[in-house]
mmCIF file of C-alpha atoms in Angstrom:
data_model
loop_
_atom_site.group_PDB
_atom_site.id
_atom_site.type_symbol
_atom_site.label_atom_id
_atom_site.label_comp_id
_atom_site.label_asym_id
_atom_site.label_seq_id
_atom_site.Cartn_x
_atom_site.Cartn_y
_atom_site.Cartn_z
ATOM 1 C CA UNK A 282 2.131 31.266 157.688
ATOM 2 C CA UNK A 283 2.613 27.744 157.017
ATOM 3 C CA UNK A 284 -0.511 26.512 155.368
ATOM 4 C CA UNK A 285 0.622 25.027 151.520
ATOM 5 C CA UNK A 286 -0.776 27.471 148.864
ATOM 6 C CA UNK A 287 -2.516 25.350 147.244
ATOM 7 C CA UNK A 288 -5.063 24.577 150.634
ATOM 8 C CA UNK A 289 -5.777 27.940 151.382
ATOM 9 C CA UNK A 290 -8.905 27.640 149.201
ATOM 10 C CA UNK A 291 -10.328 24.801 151.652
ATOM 11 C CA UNK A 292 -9.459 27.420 154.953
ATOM 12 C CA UNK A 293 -12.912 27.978 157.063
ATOM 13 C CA UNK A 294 -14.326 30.915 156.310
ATOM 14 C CA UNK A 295 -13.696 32.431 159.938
ATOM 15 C CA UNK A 296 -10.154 31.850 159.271
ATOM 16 C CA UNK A 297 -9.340 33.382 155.772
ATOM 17 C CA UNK A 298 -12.418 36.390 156.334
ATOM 18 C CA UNK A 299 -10.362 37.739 159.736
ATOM 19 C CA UNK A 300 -7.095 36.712 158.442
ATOM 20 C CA UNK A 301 -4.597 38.515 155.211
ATOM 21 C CA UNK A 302 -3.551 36.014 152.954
ATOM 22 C CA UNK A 303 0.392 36.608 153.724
ATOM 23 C CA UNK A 304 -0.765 35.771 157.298
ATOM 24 C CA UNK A 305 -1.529 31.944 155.841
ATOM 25 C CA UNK A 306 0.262 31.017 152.873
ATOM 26 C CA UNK A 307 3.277 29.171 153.532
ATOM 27 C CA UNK A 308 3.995 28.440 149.744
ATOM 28 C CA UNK A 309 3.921 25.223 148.072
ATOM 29 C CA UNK A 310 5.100 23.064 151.026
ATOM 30 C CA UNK A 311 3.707 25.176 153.523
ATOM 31 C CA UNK A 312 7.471 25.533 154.723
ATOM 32 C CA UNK A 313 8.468 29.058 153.231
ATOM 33 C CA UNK A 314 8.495 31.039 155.628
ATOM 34 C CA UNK A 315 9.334 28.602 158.600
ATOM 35 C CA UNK A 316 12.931 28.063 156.712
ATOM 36 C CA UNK A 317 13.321 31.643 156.444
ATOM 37 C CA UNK A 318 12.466 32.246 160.420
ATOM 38 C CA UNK A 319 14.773 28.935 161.254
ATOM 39 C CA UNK A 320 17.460 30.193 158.844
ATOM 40 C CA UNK A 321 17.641 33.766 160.453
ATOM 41 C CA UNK A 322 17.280 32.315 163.609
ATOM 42 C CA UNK A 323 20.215 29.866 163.246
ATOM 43 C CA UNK A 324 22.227 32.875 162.889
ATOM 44 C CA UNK A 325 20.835 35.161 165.311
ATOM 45 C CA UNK A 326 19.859 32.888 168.460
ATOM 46 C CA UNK A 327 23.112 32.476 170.962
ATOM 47 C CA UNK A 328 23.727 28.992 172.085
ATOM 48 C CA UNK A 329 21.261 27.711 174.270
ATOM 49 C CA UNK A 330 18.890 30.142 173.244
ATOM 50 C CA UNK A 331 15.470 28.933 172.516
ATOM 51 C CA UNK A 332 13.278 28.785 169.275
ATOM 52 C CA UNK A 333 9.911 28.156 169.304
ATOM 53 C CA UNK A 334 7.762 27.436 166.183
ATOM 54 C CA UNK A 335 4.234 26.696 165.591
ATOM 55 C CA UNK A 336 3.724 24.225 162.854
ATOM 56 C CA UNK A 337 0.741 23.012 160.580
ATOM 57 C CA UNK A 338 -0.607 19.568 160.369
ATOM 58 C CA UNK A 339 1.751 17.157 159.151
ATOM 59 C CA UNK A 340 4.939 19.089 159.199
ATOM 60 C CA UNK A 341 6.455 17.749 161.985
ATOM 61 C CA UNK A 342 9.003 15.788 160.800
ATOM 62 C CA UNK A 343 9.961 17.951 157.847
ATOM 63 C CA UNK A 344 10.678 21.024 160.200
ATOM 64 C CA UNK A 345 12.572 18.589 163.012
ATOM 65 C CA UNK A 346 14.464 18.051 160.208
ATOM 66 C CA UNK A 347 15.793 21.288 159.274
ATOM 67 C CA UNK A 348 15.852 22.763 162.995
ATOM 68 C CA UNK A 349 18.134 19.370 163.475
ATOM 69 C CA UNK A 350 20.619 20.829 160.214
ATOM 70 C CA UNK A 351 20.715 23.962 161.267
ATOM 71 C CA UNK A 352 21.916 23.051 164.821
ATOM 72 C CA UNK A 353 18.867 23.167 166.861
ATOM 73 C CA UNK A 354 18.140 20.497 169.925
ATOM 74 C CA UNK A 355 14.046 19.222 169.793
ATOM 75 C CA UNK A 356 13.034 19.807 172.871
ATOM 76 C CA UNK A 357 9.443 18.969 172.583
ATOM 77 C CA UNK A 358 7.180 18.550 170.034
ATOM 78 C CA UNK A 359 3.512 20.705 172.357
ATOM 79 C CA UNK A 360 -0.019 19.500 170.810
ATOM 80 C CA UNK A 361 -2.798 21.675 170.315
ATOM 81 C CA UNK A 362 -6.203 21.486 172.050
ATOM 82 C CA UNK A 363 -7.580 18.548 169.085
ATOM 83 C CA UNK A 364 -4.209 16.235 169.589
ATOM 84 C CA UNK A 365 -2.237 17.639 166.704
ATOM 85 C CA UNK A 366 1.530 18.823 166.706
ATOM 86 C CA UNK A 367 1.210 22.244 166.646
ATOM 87 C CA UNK A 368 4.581 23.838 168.067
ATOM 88 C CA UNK A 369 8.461 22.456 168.434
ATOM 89 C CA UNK A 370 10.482 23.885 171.628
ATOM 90 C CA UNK A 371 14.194 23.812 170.234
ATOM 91 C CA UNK A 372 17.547 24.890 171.667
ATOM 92 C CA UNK A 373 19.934 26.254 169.755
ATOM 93 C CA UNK A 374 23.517 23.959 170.195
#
């Protein structure tokens, strides 16, 4: 889930009729639950292990960010099938 709240209403139909809300909404920033999944991870994941995230449009940056602070390597940044960031390959250090 990492789609802001407030854009779930513009979701295609084929996505929010086949798909439970708590599957989509990412809360406000659309970052909710990926904190929670790096946070747990940061504490879980042995060094060197990987982590491997799929993001939303546009959060690149923000979630390289907080892998970076929670001691994760960026790895790679993978694109999806239309040319937009859609997963980060990080190693935990």
């Amino acid at each position: 889930p990492y789609v802001k709240s407030c854009d779930l209403k513009y979701l295609d139909r084929d996505v929010v009729d086949f798909e439970p809300i708590t599957a989509l909404d990412g809360g406000p920033d659309g970052l909710l639950n990926i904190l929670k999944v790096i946070n747990k991870s940061s504490e879980l994941i042995k060094i060197n292990g990987k982590l491997i995230l799929e993001i939303g449009f546009g959060q690149k940056n923000d979630v390289k960010k907080i892998l970076i602070n929670k001691g994760f390597y960026i790895n790679k940044v993978v694109k999806d099938f239309s040319n937009n960031d859609r997963c980060i390959i990080s190693t935990k250090i």
